[in-house]
């Protein structure tokens, strides 16, 4: 029996001719409609959709909805994709509406804002049951021309915001706190009030970028993550440890006193969306005239210390470079977390800083920082003998990282070489990306 999504997508395709069903745009969208003597259009469509999972149908629905501006189809797809996420309850949505009072759009028009995400052409029935003006006309009249007639809570009921997908509800909130709608103290106070309510269901509005000095907020799941924004990203060392000092202690600006030639320093702002491979490549091209992505990949590989690390790095790009494309997170090797020789010298009679360098780091959306460690025998031994002290220092450093909000995953070097290594690596990243909704 066809699912609702199956039926909706079939309804989009049914008006096409047999020839149009075989054309490139559908193949680009990932749909191959089979040909066959005597097959009707509906039979061809059903055969094409038969092997799609519900999630694959949902992604296909989003593609068609984007092409057609089809909000109901988009909603159907998003609700399937959101099914396993924490719900955003009617109560939370009601309380969000009450924060806005009777002014959702601020400096913008309510019709302009709401019309981007909700269909407004449907006529509304009055209290006698007769149909009158469209919802668009009613919103224009009662919210834009006569502010105070309708509350935002009433508006949400009319447009279906209490029952819509979280993505659509979140997009509406992003518009409501956009600097074109609200700015300055009003914007910040509104975001703070909304976040107190959204946090009950595990969501938040978090700053993602800036526009002319004004913060831009994005709706997303509330992540524990690491507080603050990444800064001083020093990685891919292929020589001695860099000696680091402060150029400006007030601004936390650093300077590499020695060893700079052996490492890379990414000096661009990194938002709460993390760092993408495409962003790293763009930076590399700017700082290394004539360079390209292949040059960067080769340079990063020079910093890898073992066959196991090289296998992990190569498999990551082999498995995900084409699949995630522009959404591929940058996998950074040999990243220095905190290395200050002056501190080590000061503490010469005590243990040095236990974790100076991470084997790999991923900066994912939501301030999530993922540390990958490849453990050789030196992680458990000293002078070729098993050492509980070495092991204790390692797990102590892991605890500190986790308490700071990092996620730490360890691989035994033997896992990453030989038969089955690629499968183990790809299986890990599939689960990691599903957990953090990378590519979703």
Short mmCIF file of C-alpha atoms in Angstrom, two decimals, residues 24-235:
data_model
loop_
_atom_site.label_atom_id
_atom_site.label_comp_id
_atom_site.label_asym_id
_atom_site.label_seq_id
_atom_site.Cartn_x
_atom_site.Cartn_y
_atom_site.Cartn_z
CA UNK A 24 17.16 14.57 -16.92
CA UNK A 25 15.61 16.74 -14.15
CA UNK A 26 14.06 13.67 -12.53
CA UNK A 27 17.29 11.70 -12.77
CA UNK A 28 19.16 14.60 -11.22
CA UNK A 29 16.69 14.50 -8.34
CA UNK A 30 17.55 10.82 -7.89
CA UNK A 31 14.43 9.35 -9.47
CA UNK A 32 14.76 6.96 -12.40
CA UNK A 33 11.37 6.20 -13.94
CA UNK A 34 11.51 2.85 -15.77
CA UNK A 35 10.24 2.43 -19.32
CA UNK A 36 8.25 -0.57 -20.48
CA UNK A 37 5.90 -1.51 -23.24
CA UNK A 38 2.30 -1.15 -22.14
CA UNK A 39 3.04 0.50 -18.79
CA UNK A 40 0.79 3.40 -17.83
CA UNK A 41 2.28 6.56 -16.39
CA UNK A 42 1.03 5.62 -12.91
CA UNK A 43 2.56 2.16 -13.17
CA UNK A 44 5.90 3.65 -14.20
CA UNK A 45 5.77 6.12 -11.31
CA UNK A 46 4.84 3.45 -8.76
CA UNK A 47 7.68 1.22 -9.95
CA UNK A 48 10.14 4.14 -9.67
CA UNK A 49 9.07 4.88 -6.10
CA UNK A 50 8.64 1.29 -4.93
CA UNK A 51 12.17 0.79 -3.58
CA UNK A 52 12.47 4.15 -1.85
CA UNK A 53 12.50 4.13 1.95
CA UNK A 54 10.21 6.57 3.72
CA UNK A 55 13.19 8.82 4.49
CA UNK A 56 14.31 8.76 0.85
CA UNK A 57 10.78 9.65 -0.23
CA UNK A 58 10.85 12.54 2.22
CA UNK A 59 14.07 13.92 0.75
CA UNK A 60 12.65 13.53 -2.74
CA UNK A 61 9.54 15.39 -1.60
CA UNK A 62 11.67 18.30 -0.36
CA UNK A 63 13.42 18.54 -3.73
CA UNK A 64 10.14 18.63 -5.66
CA UNK A 65 8.59 21.02 -3.14
CA UNK A 66 11.52 23.44 -3.52
CA UNK A 67 11.17 23.38 -7.32
CA UNK A 68 7.41 23.94 -7.21
CA UNK A 69 7.01 26.10 -4.11
CA UNK A 70 4.70 23.36 -2.79
CA UNK A 71 4.29 23.97 0.96
CA UNK A 72 2.05 20.93 1.72
CA UNK A 73 4.53 18.59 0.00
CA UNK A 74 7.42 20.22 1.86
CA UNK A 75 5.55 19.80 5.14
CA UNK A 76 4.86 16.13 4.51
CA UNK A 77 8.53 15.47 3.83
CA UNK A 78 9.78 17.43 6.82
CA UNK A 79 7.43 15.72 9.25
CA UNK A 80 8.81 12.34 8.20
CA UNK A 81 12.41 13.53 8.63
CA UNK A 82 11.62 15.06 12.03
CA UNK A 83 9.77 12.02 13.36
CA UNK A 84 12.67 10.82 15.54
CA UNK A 85 13.56 14.27 16.92
CA UNK A 86 12.29 15.71 20.22
CA UNK A 87 8.84 17.30 19.67
CA UNK A 88 8.18 21.02 19.88
CA UNK A 89 4.94 20.92 21.83
CA UNK A 90 1.77 22.93 21.33
CA UNK A 91 2.30 24.39 24.81
CA UNK A 92 5.78 25.63 23.91
CA UNK A 93 4.52 27.12 20.64
CA UNK A 94 1.69 28.84 22.50
CA UNK A 95 4.10 30.35 25.00
CA UNK A 96 6.37 31.48 22.15
CA UNK A 97 3.36 33.25 20.60
CA UNK A 98 2.58 34.98 23.89
CA UNK A 99 6.11 36.39 24.08
CA UNK A 100 5.42 38.27 20.84
CA UNK A 101 2.08 39.58 22.08
CA UNK A 102 0.40 41.10 19.04
CA UNK A 103 3.58 41.91 17.07
CA UNK A 104 5.33 39.05 15.28
CA UNK A 105 7.00 40.93 12.45
CA UNK A 106 8.39 44.02 14.19
CA UNK A 107 9.61 46.44 11.54
CA UNK A 108 8.41 44.23 8.69
CA UNK A 109 4.98 43.34 7.42
CA UNK A 110 3.33 40.26 8.89
CA UNK A 111 1.93 39.17 5.52
CA UNK A 112 5.36 39.46 3.93
CA UNK A 113 6.94 37.34 6.65
CA UNK A 114 4.28 34.70 7.17
CA UNK A 115 3.57 34.30 3.45
CA UNK A 116 7.05 32.87 2.91
CA UNK A 117 6.24 29.78 4.93
CA UNK A 118 2.47 29.34 5.07
CA UNK A 119 -0.21 29.31 2.34
CA UNK A 120 -2.40 32.39 2.76
CA UNK A 121 -4.73 32.28 -0.23
CA UNK A 122 -7.45 30.13 1.43
CA UNK A 123 -10.68 32.02 2.23
CA UNK A 124 -11.65 32.12 5.93
CA UNK A 125 -15.13 31.24 7.18
CA UNK A 126 -16.80 33.78 9.44
CA UNK A 127 -18.83 32.90 12.53
CA UNK A 128 -21.88 32.18 10.33
CA UNK A 129 -19.90 29.73 8.20
CA UNK A 130 -19.79 31.86 5.06
CA UNK A 131 -16.44 32.29 3.32
CA UNK A 132 -15.03 35.77 3.10
CA UNK A 133 -11.64 37.31 2.47
CA UNK A 134 -8.51 35.21 2.09
CA UNK A 135 -6.24 34.61 5.04
CA UNK A 136 -3.73 36.97 3.43
CA UNK A 137 -6.30 39.78 3.40
CA UNK A 138 -7.32 39.07 6.98
CA UNK A 139 -3.74 39.16 8.28
CA UNK A 140 -3.07 42.34 6.35
CA UNK A 141 -6.16 43.94 7.86
CA UNK A 142 -5.93 42.75 11.46
CA UNK A 143 -2.18 42.74 12.03
CA UNK A 144 -0.54 45.14 9.57
CA UNK A 145 -3.19 47.85 9.13
CA UNK A 146 -4.89 47.53 12.50
CA UNK A 147 -2.22 46.25 14.89
CA UNK A 148 -3.68 44.83 18.06
CA UNK A 149 -6.77 43.28 16.44
CA UNK A 150 -5.15 39.84 16.42
CA UNK A 151 -2.68 38.39 18.87
CA UNK A 152 0.21 36.30 17.60
CA UNK A 153 -1.35 33.36 19.40
CA UNK A 154 -4.52 33.80 17.33
CA UNK A 155 -2.42 34.20 14.18
CA UNK A 156 -0.61 30.93 14.89
CA UNK A 157 -3.93 29.17 15.10
CA UNK A 158 -5.09 30.60 11.77
CA UNK A 159 -1.94 29.77 9.80
CA UNK A 160 -1.39 26.32 11.34
CA UNK A 161 1.81 27.18 13.23
CA UNK A 162 0.78 25.04 16.21
CA UNK A 163 0.86 21.90 14.07
CA UNK A 164 3.45 22.63 11.37
CA UNK A 165 6.89 21.05 11.11
CA UNK A 166 9.58 22.24 13.49
CA UNK A 167 11.67 23.40 10.54
CA UNK A 168 8.87 25.69 9.36
CA UNK A 169 8.15 26.97 12.87
CA UNK A 170 11.86 27.57 13.44
CA UNK A 171 12.20 29.43 10.13
CA UNK A 172 9.36 31.72 11.17
CA UNK A 173 11.11 32.48 14.47
CA UNK A 174 14.35 33.21 12.63
CA UNK A 175 12.50 35.81 10.56
CA UNK A 176 10.87 37.31 13.64
CA UNK A 177 14.25 37.96 15.30
CA UNK A 178 16.09 38.93 12.12
CA UNK A 179 17.69 42.41 12.33
CA UNK A 180 15.27 43.65 9.66
CA UNK A 181 12.46 42.81 12.08
CA UNK A 182 14.08 43.60 15.41
CA UNK A 183 17.46 45.01 16.29
CA UNK A 184 19.50 46.20 19.23
CA UNK A 185 18.30 45.52 22.74
CA UNK A 186 14.81 44.52 21.58
CA UNK A 187 16.23 41.73 19.45
CA UNK A 188 18.47 40.39 22.22
CA UNK A 189 15.75 40.53 24.87
CA UNK A 190 13.29 38.75 22.56
CA UNK A 191 15.81 35.99 21.78
CA UNK A 192 16.58 35.53 25.48
CA UNK A 193 12.88 35.24 26.35
CA UNK A 194 12.23 32.80 23.49
CA UNK A 195 15.20 30.62 24.46
CA UNK A 196 13.88 30.17 28.00
CA UNK A 197 10.70 28.71 26.50
CA UNK A 198 12.31 26.73 23.65
CA UNK A 199 14.83 25.12 26.00
CA UNK A 200 12.03 23.14 27.67
CA UNK A 201 11.75 21.05 24.49
CA UNK A 202 15.47 21.06 23.69
CA UNK A 203 15.72 23.88 21.12
CA UNK A 204 17.23 27.35 20.92
CA UNK A 205 17.92 30.37 18.76
CA UNK A 206 21.71 30.65 18.49
CA UNK A 207 23.80 33.28 16.77
CA UNK A 208 25.19 31.95 13.49
CA UNK A 209 26.51 35.04 11.70
CA UNK A 210 26.28 38.82 11.50
CA UNK A 211 24.77 41.35 9.12
CA UNK A 212 26.21 44.86 9.27
CA UNK A 213 27.18 44.25 12.87
CA UNK A 214 23.80 42.78 13.86
CA UNK A 215 23.55 39.14 14.97
CA UNK A 216 21.70 36.61 12.82
CA UNK A 217 20.06 33.80 14.80
CA UNK A 218 19.29 30.26 13.67
CA UNK A 219 16.81 27.78 15.15
CA UNK A 220 18.38 24.45 16.12
CA UNK A 221 18.39 21.67 18.71
CA UNK A 222 19.88 22.73 22.00
CA UNK A 223 23.34 21.23 22.08
CA UNK A 224 25.60 20.94 25.10
CA UNK A 225 28.64 21.62 22.97
CA UNK A 226 31.58 23.84 23.85
CA UNK A 227 30.95 27.38 24.99
CA UNK A 228 32.38 30.25 22.98
CA UNK A 229 33.70 30.25 19.44
CA UNK A 230 36.81 28.46 18.20
CA UNK A 231 39.86 30.67 17.99
CA UNK A 232 43.55 30.10 17.42
CA UNK A 233 43.12 26.98 15.29
CA UNK A 234 46.65 25.58 14.92
CA UNK A 235 46.92 22.25 13.16
#
